[in-house]
């Protein structure tokens, strides 16, 4: 555990040092649970987005994408149930005044038990918590906390308040003419992107002439006033989601739910991350809209945690929007129902949702890729920090180094850059020894580096170095583009 904590800290430092992630507004000491992606991080994040978008839209026959606004009519959130139900049970420590999400407090205690070798007891506590959460049994949860003498990390006491619910939505005021006291003026920052899809269901279905089953995908920001925001970009107050709502015929939800569970796990594995880093976790306590739900969990440095949710959302959302907007949200299905020999007719579709946090995916990818490699020989101690990123996700695909700054070598290197940069991202560097330049690229996850040397002038070949094996080979300049493209 201590090793994993150190590794997590090393990953956070690496992200900062190499321009992947910075604390937001750092010159003012940062803003809790808000982060900025730097020059390398924004590239990696964009590549993850593109990979998801392509596999969820371009490679599918029946899924299209949209980009809905963050602000939505406030009634959206009344209809969706978020105003009344998007709450987390919280408890305050009376001595430290620190507020905890009840499930996080108990989970942290269970981790402590595991670290002390009490695995069985840790599992027992989690099972008891899940049962009580499923019943919204706050008195029972408080008793669980008290029975186990779970302490506040700050005060070290068990002096707890009653458990209460807190809504997680951020709100702000719209426009300037109406008083801010006016409730009609209040808008929310969306806590999930899904509602932008639901309210556009008929727009897309009609204008796109979509036939059930079909899906609508979206990538965008979401905001949650997480009370206990921690663990770097795992739990943020401003984050990005990649969501897809798949609209289906009522009664087929079980089959589609299983299909999307399997499809999404395959997507994760297609990145080359070993299967044992993932597992399913079926929900005991279902969200207010779901009839079945599970998480795809990933083994982050702090243990297995939720990375993606697959939810069978029934017709809850569309039905609610129909009721609140007074606009029909029905679809006419003219396929023949074999049971009746007649068209299925009008219905409100059921929905299977896949919802993955982009920032969590970033953390999964980077934490799996990060390695501190010991390269010492009996003669010389040596090490390197390397990101074994899949080539298609790497921020830079090819680094080009002239061996020296003279003899026409920079000109050849620049020519290679100009030939390749329209296909993939390249990086040019002529400063420092070649070994040092290689190490910097390893730390950024660049899969290929080429060195232009004096032999290049004679035979148009360069040395290409492979990041993971550190093997070098001589290849023709004319082959470079193909080698890199093949790896993508
Ligand atoms: N539309 C369904 C929905 O929003 P969710 O399980 O609350 O479901 C989906 O969230 C995904 O969004 C999670 O699996 C996680 O990856 C990501 N996510 C949720 N809250 C987050 C937060 N505070 N910070 C970063 N990612 C978050």
Coordinates of C-alpha atoms and ligand atoms in Angstrom, one line a residue:
X1 CA 0.0 0.0 0.0
X2 CA 2.8 2.4 0.9
X3 CA 4.4 1.6 -2.4
X4 CA 1.2 2.3 -4.3
X5 CA 0.8 5.6 -2.4
X6 CA 4.4 6.5 -3.4
X7 CA 3.7 5.5 -7.0
X8 CA 0.6 7.6 -7.1
X9 CA 2.5 10.6 -5.7
X10 CA 5.2 10.0 -8.3
X11 CA 2.6 9.9 -11.1
X12 CA 1.1 13.2 -9.9
X13 CA 4.6 14.8 -9.8
X14 CA 5.4 13.4 -13.3
X15 CA 2.2 14.9 -14.6
X16 CA 3.2 18.3 -13.3
X17 CA 6.9 18.2 -14.3
X18 CA 6.2 17.2 -17.9
X19 CA 3.3 19.5 -18.7
X20 CA 0.4 17.0 -18.4
X21 CA -1.6 18.4 -15.5
X22 CA -1.3 21.5 -13.3
X23 CA -3.4 22.5 -10.3
X24 CA -5.9 25.1 -11.5
X25 CA -4.9 28.8 -11.0
X26 CA -1.8 27.6 -9.2
X27 CA -0.3 31.0 -8.7
X28 CA -3.2 31.6 -6.3
X29 CA -2.5 28.3 -4.6
X30 CA -4.9 26.3 -6.7
X31 CA -8.6 25.6 -6.4
X32 CA -9.5 22.3 -4.7
X33 CA -10.4 19.5 -7.1
X34 CA -10.0 21.6 -10.2
X35 CA -7.1 21.0 -12.6
X36 CA -5.7 22.3 -15.9
X37 CA -4.3 20.1 -18.6
X38 CA -1.0 21.4 -19.9
X39 CA 0.6 21.1 -23.4
X40 CA 1.1 17.4 -23.2
X41 CA -2.0 16.6 -21.1
X42 CA -4.3 18.3 -23.5
X43 CA -2.9 16.3 -26.4
X44 CA -3.3 13.0 -24.5
X45 CA -6.8 13.9 -23.4
X46 CA -7.8 14.9 -27.0
X47 CA -6.4 11.6 -28.3
X48 CA -8.5 9.6 -25.7
X49 CA -11.6 11.6 -26.8
X50 CA -10.9 11.0 -30.5
X51 CA -10.5 7.3 -29.8
X52 CA -13.8 7.1 -27.9
X53 CA -15.6 9.3 -30.4
X54 CA -14.5 7.3 -33.4
X55 CA -15.3 3.9 -31.9
X56 CA -18.7 5.1 -30.6
X57 CA -19.9 7.0 -33.7
X58 CA -17.8 6.6 -36.9
X59 CA -17.4 2.9 -36.5
X60 CA -21.1 2.3 -35.6
X61 CA -24.0 2.2 -38.1
X62 CA -26.5 3.7 -35.8
X63 CA -24.9 6.1 -33.3
X64 CA -24.5 9.8 -34.0
X65 CA -22.9 12.5 -31.9
X66 CA -24.1 15.9 -30.6
X67 CA -22.7 18.8 -28.6
X68 CA -25.4 20.2 -26.3
X69 CA -25.0 23.4 -24.2
X70 CA -23.9 23.2 -20.6
X71 CA -26.7 25.4 -19.5
X72 CA -30.2 23.9 -19.8
X73 CA -33.6 25.0 -18.9
X74 CA -33.9 24.6 -15.1
X75 CA -37.0 22.4 -15.5
X76 CA -34.7 19.8 -17.1
X77 CA -33.2 19.1 -13.7
X78 CA -36.5 19.0 -11.9
X79 CA -37.8 16.4 -14.5
X80 CA -34.6 14.3 -14.4
X81 CA -34.9 14.1 -10.6
X82 CA -31.5 15.8 -9.9
X83 CA -33.1 18.7 -8.0
X84 CA -34.7 16.3 -5.5
X85 CA -32.5 13.2 -5.7
X86 CA -29.0 14.1 -6.7
X87 CA -27.8 14.0 -3.1
X88 CA -25.1 12.3 -1.2
X89 CA -25.4 11.4 2.5
X90 CA -22.8 13.4 4.5
X91 CA -21.7 13.4 8.0
X92 CA -19.7 16.2 9.9
X93 CA -17.2 15.7 12.6
X94 CA -18.2 18.1 15.4
X95 CA -14.6 18.7 16.6
X96 CA -12.8 19.3 13.3
X97 CA -16.0 20.6 11.5
X98 CA -14.8 18.5 8.5
X99 CA -17.6 17.1 6.3
X100 CA -17.3 13.6 4.8
X101 CA -19.3 11.7 2.3
X102 CA -20.5 8.7 4.3
X103 CA -19.5 6.1 1.7
X104 CA -16.0 7.6 1.4
X105 CA -15.5 7.7 5.1
X106 CA -16.4 4.0 5.4
X107 CA -14.4 3.0 2.3
X108 CA -11.3 4.7 3.7
X109 CA -11.8 2.8 7.0
X110 CA -12.1 -0.5 5.0
X111 CA -8.9 0.3 3.1
X112 CA -7.1 0.8 6.5
X113 CA -8.4 -2.6 7.6
X114 CA -7.1 -4.2 4.4
X115 CA -3.7 -2.5 4.8
X116 CA -3.6 -4.1 8.3
X117 CA -4.3 -7.5 6.8
X118 CA -8.0 -7.7 7.9
X119 CA -9.4 -8.4 4.5
X120 CA -12.5 -10.3 5.7
X121 CA -13.5 -7.6 8.1
X122 CA -13.0 -4.9 5.5
X123 CA -15.3 -6.7 3.0
X124 CA -17.9 -7.2 5.8
X125 CA -17.9 -3.4 6.5
X126 CA -18.4 -2.6 2.8
X127 CA -21.2 -5.2 2.4
X128 CA -23.0 -3.8 5.4
X129 CA -22.6 -0.2 4.1
X130 CA -24.0 -1.1 0.7
X131 CA -27.0 -2.7 2.2
X132 CA -27.7 0.3 4.4
X133 CA -27.1 2.7 1.5
X134 CA -29.5 0.8 -0.7
X135 CA -32.2 1.3 2.0
X136 CA -31.3 4.9 2.7
X137 CA -30.9 3.8 6.3
X138 CA -29.0 6.7 7.7
X139 CA -29.5 5.7 11.4
X140 CA -28.0 2.3 10.5
X141 CA -25.1 3.9 8.7
X142 CA -24.4 6.1 11.7
X143 CA -24.5 3.1 14.0
X144 CA -22.1 1.3 11.6
X145 CA -19.6 4.2 11.9
X146 CA -20.0 4.3 15.7
X147 CA -19.7 0.6 16.2
X148 CA -16.5 0.5 14.2
X149 CA -15.2 3.6 16.0
X150 CA -14.4 5.2 12.7
X151 CA -12.5 8.4 13.4
X152 CA -12.1 11.8 11.6
X153 CA -8.7 12.0 10.0
X154 CA -8.2 15.6 11.3
X155 CA -9.5 15.5 14.9
X156 CA -9.0 11.8 15.5
X157 CA -12.4 11.7 17.3
X158 CA -15.7 9.8 16.7
X159 CA -17.8 12.9 17.6
X160 CA -20.2 12.8 14.6
X161 CA -23.4 14.7 13.7
X162 CA -26.4 13.0 12.2
X163 CA -26.2 12.0 8.6
X164 CA -27.8 14.5 6.1
X165 CA -28.3 14.7 2.4
X166 CA -26.5 17.4 0.3
X167 CA -27.4 18.3 -3.3
X168 CA -24.3 18.1 -5.6
X169 CA -25.4 20.6 -8.3
X170 CA -23.8 24.0 -8.8
X171 CA -26.2 26.8 -9.6
X172 CA -25.8 30.3 -10.9
X173 CA -28.0 33.1 -12.2
X174 CA -29.0 33.8 -15.7
X175 CA -29.1 37.2 -17.3
X176 CA -28.9 40.6 -15.5
X177 CA -32.3 42.1 -15.6
X178 CA -34.1 39.9 -13.1
X179 CA -33.2 39.9 -9.4
X180 CA -30.9 37.1 -8.4
X181 CA -33.5 36.3 -5.7
X182 CA -35.8 35.2 -8.5
X183 CA -36.0 31.5 -8.5
X184 CA -36.9 31.5 -12.3
X185 CA -33.5 33.0 -12.8
X186 CA -31.6 30.1 -11.4
X187 CA -29.7 27.8 -13.8
X188 CA -27.6 24.8 -13.0
X189 CA -24.2 23.7 -14.4
X190 CA -25.1 20.3 -15.7
X191 CA -24.1 17.4 -13.4
X192 CA -24.2 15.0 -16.3
X193 CA -24.1 15.4 -20.1
X194 CA -26.9 12.8 -20.6
X195 CA -29.8 15.2 -20.2
X196 CA -28.6 17.2 -23.2
X197 CA -29.1 14.0 -25.2
X198 CA -32.5 13.2 -23.8
X199 CA -34.0 16.6 -24.5
X200 CA -32.7 16.3 -28.1
X201 CA -33.9 12.8 -28.6
X202 CA -36.7 13.7 -31.0
X203 CA -34.7 16.4 -32.8
X204 CA -32.0 13.9 -33.7
X205 CA -34.4 11.0 -34.4
X206 CA -36.5 13.1 -36.8
X207 CA -33.7 15.1 -38.6
X208 CA -31.4 12.1 -38.7
X209 CA -34.2 9.7 -39.7
X210 CA -32.9 7.4 -37.0
X211 CA -34.6 4.0 -36.4
X212 CA -34.7 2.4 -33.0
X213 CA -32.3 0.9 -31.8
X214 CA -30.0 3.9 -32.2
X215 CA -27.6 5.9 -30.1
X216 CA -26.6 9.5 -29.4
X217 CA -23.1 10.2 -28.1
X218 CA -21.7 13.3 -26.5
X219 CA -18.5 14.5 -24.9
X220 CA -18.6 17.4 -22.6
X221 CA -18.0 19.1 -19.3
X222 CA -20.0 18.2 -16.2
X223 CA -19.9 19.8 -12.7
X224 CA -20.5 18.4 -9.3
X225 CA -20.0 20.0 -6.0
X226 CA -18.2 17.0 -4.6
X227 CA -17.9 17.5 -0.8
X228 CA -14.9 15.3 -0.5
X229 CA -12.9 15.9 -3.7
X230 CA -9.6 14.1 -3.6
X231 CA -7.4 11.6 -5.3
X232 CA -6.1 14.0 -8.0
X233 CA -8.2 14.0 -11.2
X234 CA -10.2 10.9 -10.0
X235 CA -12.9 13.1 -8.3
X236 CA -13.1 16.6 -9.6
X237 CA -15.6 19.4 -9.3
X238 CA -15.3 20.2 -13.0
X239 CA -14.8 17.2 -15.2
X240 CA -15.6 15.8 -18.6
X241 CA -17.8 12.9 -19.5
X242 CA -18.1 10.7 -22.6
X243 CA -21.7 9.4 -22.6
X244 CA -23.9 7.5 -25.0
X245 CA -27.6 6.9 -24.7
X246 CA -28.8 3.9 -26.7
X247 CA -32.6 4.1 -27.4
X248 CA -34.2 0.7 -27.6
X249 CA -37.6 -1.1 -27.8
X250 CA -39.1 -1.6 -24.3
X251 CA -38.6 -5.2 -23.2
X252 CA -35.2 -5.6 -24.9
X253 CA -33.2 -3.7 -22.2
X254 CA -31.7 -6.8 -20.5
X255 CA -30.2 -8.0 -23.8
X256 CA -28.8 -4.5 -24.8
X257 CA -27.5 -3.9 -21.3
X258 CA -25.4 -7.1 -21.5
X259 CA -24.3 -6.2 -25.0
X260 CA -23.1 -2.8 -24.0
X261 CA -21.4 -4.1 -20.8
X262 CA -19.3 -6.5 -23.0
X263 CA -18.7 -3.9 -25.8
X264 CA -17.4 -1.3 -23.4
X265 CA -15.0 -3.7 -21.7
X266 CA -13.7 -4.8 -25.1
X267 CA -13.1 -1.1 -25.9
X268 CA -10.9 -0.8 -22.8
X269 CA -9.0 -3.9 -23.6
X270 CA -8.4 -2.8 -27.2
X271 CA -6.0 -0.2 -25.8
X272 CA -3.7 -3.0 -24.8
X273 CA -4.2 -2.6 -21.0
X274 CA -4.3 -6.2 -19.5
X275 CA -7.8 -7.6 -18.7
X276 CA -7.0 -8.2 -15.1
X277 CA -6.8 -4.4 -14.5
X278 CA -10.6 -4.3 -15.1
X279 CA -13.5 -5.8 -13.3
X280 CA -17.3 -5.3 -13.2
X281 CA -19.1 -4.2 -10.1
X282 CA -22.8 -4.6 -10.0
X283 CA -24.7 -1.8 -8.2
X284 CA -26.7 -2.8 -5.1
X285 CA -28.1 0.7 -4.6
X286 CA -29.5 1.8 -8.0
X287 CA -29.8 5.5 -9.0
X288 CA -33.3 6.9 -9.1
X289 CA -33.5 6.3 -12.9
X290 CA -32.1 2.8 -13.3
X291 CA -33.4 -0.8 -13.3
X292 CA -29.9 -2.3 -13.6
X293 CA -26.4 -0.8 -13.4
X294 CA -22.8 -1.7 -13.1
X295 CA -19.4 -0.1 -13.1
X296 CA -16.4 -1.1 -15.0
X297 CA -13.8 -0.7 -12.4
X298 CA -10.1 -0.1 -13.0
X299 CA -7.2 -0.9 -10.8
X300 CA -5.9 2.7 -10.1
X301 CA -2.9 3.2 -7.9
X302 CA -5.3 3.6 -5.0
X303 CA -7.1 0.3 -5.8
X304 CA -10.0 -0.8 -7.9
X305 CA -12.4 2.1 -8.5
X306 CA -15.2 3.1 -10.9
X307 CA -14.1 4.1 -14.3
X308 CA -17.2 3.8 -16.3
X309 CA -20.9 3.2 -15.6
X310 CA -23.3 1.1 -17.7
X311 CA -26.9 1.9 -16.7
X312 CA -30.2 0.6 -17.9
X313 CA -32.2 3.8 -17.4
X314 CA -35.6 2.4 -18.5
X315 CA -37.9 5.1 -20.0
X316 CA -37.6 7.2 -16.9
X317 CA -35.9 10.3 -18.4
X318 CA -38.0 10.6 -21.6
X319 CA -41.2 9.9 -19.6
X320 CA -40.3 12.6 -17.1
X321 CA -39.4 15.1 -19.9
X322 CA -42.7 14.3 -21.6
X323 CA -44.6 15.0 -18.4
X324 CA -42.7 18.2 -17.5
X325 CA -42.6 19.7 -21.0
X326 CA -46.0 18.5 -22.1
X327 CA -44.4 17.4 -25.4
X328 CA -44.8 13.9 -26.5
X329 CA -41.5 12.0 -26.5
X330 CA -42.7 9.0 -28.4
X331 CA -41.3 7.1 -31.3
X332 CA -43.4 5.2 -33.9
X333 CA -42.0 1.8 -34.7
X334 CA -43.3 0.4 -37.9
X335 CA -41.5 -2.9 -37.6
X336 CA -43.8 -5.9 -37.3
X337 CA -44.2 -7.4 -33.9
X338 CA -44.2 -11.2 -34.5
X339 CA -46.4 -11.8 -31.5
X340 CA -49.3 -9.7 -33.0
X341 CA -48.4 -9.5 -36.7
X342 CA -48.9 -5.7 -36.4
X343 CA -46.4 -2.8 -36.1
X344 CA -45.0 -2.2 -32.7
X345 CA -46.5 1.3 -32.9
X346 CA -46.0 4.2 -30.5
X347 CA -43.8 3.9 -27.4
X348 CA -41.3 5.8 -25.3
X349 CA -38.0 4.1 -25.9
X350 CA -36.0 2.5 -23.1
X351 CA -32.4 3.6 -22.8
X352 CA -29.1 1.9 -22.1
X353 CA -26.4 4.4 -21.1
X354 CA -22.6 4.1 -21.2
X355 CA -20.9 6.9 -19.2
X356 CA -17.2 7.2 -18.8
X357 CA -15.3 10.0 -17.1
X358 CA -12.6 11.3 -19.5
X359 CA -10.4 12.5 -16.7
X360 CA -10.7 9.1 -15.0
X361 CA -9.8 7.4 -18.3
X362 CA -6.8 9.8 -18.5
X363 CA -5.7 8.7 -15.0
X364 CA -6.2 5.0 -15.9
X365 CA -4.1 5.3 -19.0
X366 CA -1.3 7.4 -17.5
X367 CA -1.1 5.4 -14.3
X368 CA -0.9 2.1 -16.2
X369 CA 1.7 3.6 -18.6
X370 CA 4.0 5.1 -15.9
X371 CA 7.2 3.2 -15.0
X372 CA 10.3 4.0 -13.1
X373 CA 12.8 1.7 -14.8
X374 CA 16.0 0.7 -13.2
X375 CA 18.6 0.4 -16.0
X376 CA 21.7 0.0 -13.8
X377 CA 24.6 -2.1 -14.9
X378 CA 27.3 -3.4 -12.6
X379 CA 29.4 -0.5 -13.9
X380 CA 26.9 2.3 -13.7
X381 CA 23.7 3.1 -11.9
X382 CA 21.0 4.3 -14.2
X383 CA 17.2 4.7 -14.4
X384 CA 14.5 6.3 -16.5
X385 CA 10.9 7.5 -16.2
X386 CA 8.9 6.2 -19.1
X387 CA 5.3 6.3 -20.2
X388 CA 4.4 3.2 -22.1
X389 CA 1.4 4.9 -23.8
X390 CA -0.3 3.2 -26.7
X391 CA 1.1 4.9 -29.7
X392 CA -2.4 6.1 -30.8
X393 CA -2.8 8.0 -27.5
X394 CA 0.8 9.4 -27.2
X395 CA 0.9 13.2 -27.3
X396 CA 3.9 13.2 -29.7
X397 CA 4.3 10.3 -32.1
X398 CA 7.8 11.1 -33.5
X399 CA 10.7 13.1 -32.2
X400 CA 13.3 14.2 -34.7
X401 CA 16.9 15.0 -33.5
X402 CA 19.8 16.2 -35.6
X403 CA 22.9 14.8 -34.0
X404 CA 24.6 18.2 -34.2
X405 CA 23.4 21.7 -35.0
X406 CA 25.6 22.0 -38.1
X407 CA 26.8 20.3 -41.3
X408 CA 23.3 20.5 -42.8
X409 CA 21.8 18.0 -40.3
X410 CA 19.1 20.4 -38.9
X411 CA 17.9 21.0 -42.4
X412 CA 17.4 17.3 -43.1
X413 CA 15.6 17.0 -39.7
X414 CA 13.4 19.9 -40.5
X415 CA 12.5 18.3 -43.9
X416 CA 11.5 15.1 -42.1
X417 CA 9.3 17.2 -39.7
X418 CA 7.7 18.9 -42.7
X419 CA 7.0 15.6 -44.4
X420 CA 5.4 14.0 -41.3
X421 CA 3.6 16.8 -39.3
X422 CA 0.5 16.8 -41.4
X423 CA -0.1 13.2 -40.6
X424 CA 0.8 13.1 -36.9
X425 CA 2.3 15.2 -34.2
X426 CA 6.1 15.5 -34.4
X427 CA 8.6 17.3 -32.1
X428 CA 12.0 18.8 -33.1
X429 CA 14.9 19.2 -30.7
X430 CA 18.6 19.9 -31.2
X431 CA 19.7 20.8 -27.7
X432 CA 21.6 18.5 -25.3
X433 CA 23.2 15.1 -25.8
X434 CA 21.1 12.5 -27.7
X435 CA 20.8 10.3 -24.6
X436 CA 19.2 13.1 -22.7
X437 CA 16.8 13.9 -25.5
X438 CA 15.7 10.3 -25.6
X439 CA 15.0 10.3 -21.9
X440 CA 12.9 13.4 -22.2
X441 CA 10.8 11.8 -24.9
X442 CA 10.5 8.5 -22.8
X443 CA 9.0 10.6 -20.0
X444 CA 6.4 12.1 -22.5
X445 CA 5.6 8.7 -23.9
X446 CA 6.9 9.4 -27.4
X447 CA 7.0 6.0 -29.2
X448 CA 9.6 6.8 -31.8
X449 CA 12.7 9.1 -31.9
X450 CA 14.9 9.4 -35.0
X451 CA 18.4 10.8 -35.1
X452 CA 19.8 12.4 -38.2
X453 CA 23.6 11.9 -38.4
X454 CA 26.4 12.2 -40.9
X455 CA 25.6 8.9 -42.5
X456 CA 22.1 10.3 -43.4
X457 CA 23.8 12.7 -45.8
X458 CA 25.3 9.7 -47.6
X459 CA 22.5 7.2 -47.8
X460 CA 19.3 8.9 -46.6
X461 CA 18.9 6.6 -43.6
X462 CA 18.3 7.6 -40.0
X463 CA 18.5 5.8 -36.7
X464 CA 15.0 5.1 -35.3
X465 CA 14.7 4.3 -31.6
X466 CA 11.8 2.4 -30.1
X467 CA 10.6 3.8 -26.7
X468 CA 9.8 0.5 -24.9
X469 CA 12.6 -1.7 -26.0
X470 CA 15.1 1.1 -26.5
X471 CA 16.2 -0.8 -29.6
X472 CA 17.7 1.2 -32.4
X473 CA 17.7 0.4 -36.1
X474 CA 18.7 2.0 -39.3
X475 CA 15.8 2.8 -41.7
X476 CA 15.4 4.8 -44.9
X477 CA 13.8 8.3 -44.4
X478 CA 11.2 7.3 -46.9
X479 CA 10.0 4.5 -44.6
X480 CA 9.5 6.7 -41.5
X481 CA 6.0 7.8 -42.1
X482 CA 4.8 4.3 -42.8
X483 CA 6.5 2.9 -39.6
X484 CA 4.8 5.5 -37.4
X485 CA 1.4 5.2 -39.2
X486 CA 1.5 1.4 -38.8
X487 CA 1.8 1.8 -35.1
X488 CA -1.3 4.0 -34.9
Ligands
LIG1 N1 -25.1 10.0 -16.7 C1 -24.8 9.0 -15.7 C2 -23.7 9.5 -14.8 O1 -23.4 10.6 -14.8 P1 -22.1 8.6 -12.9 O2 -21.8 7.2 -12.5 O3 -22.5 9.5 -11.9 O4 -23.3 8.5 -14.0 C3 -20.4 8.6 -14.8 O5 -20.9 9.2 -13.7 C4 -18.9 8.7 -14.9 O6 -18.4 10.0 -14.7 C5 -18.2 7.9 -13.7 O7 -18.0 6.5 -14.0 C6 -16.9 8.6 -13.6 O8 -15.9 8.1 -14.6 C7 -17.2 10.0 -14.1 N2 -17.3 10.9 -12.9 C8 -18.4 11.1 -12.1 N3 -18.1 12.0 -11.1 C9 -16.9 12.4 -11.3 C10 -16.0 13.4 -10.7 N4 -16.5 14.1 -9.6 N5 -14.8 13.6 -11.2 C11 -14.4 12.9 -12.2 N6 -15.1 12.0 -12.9 C12 -16.4 11.7 -12.5

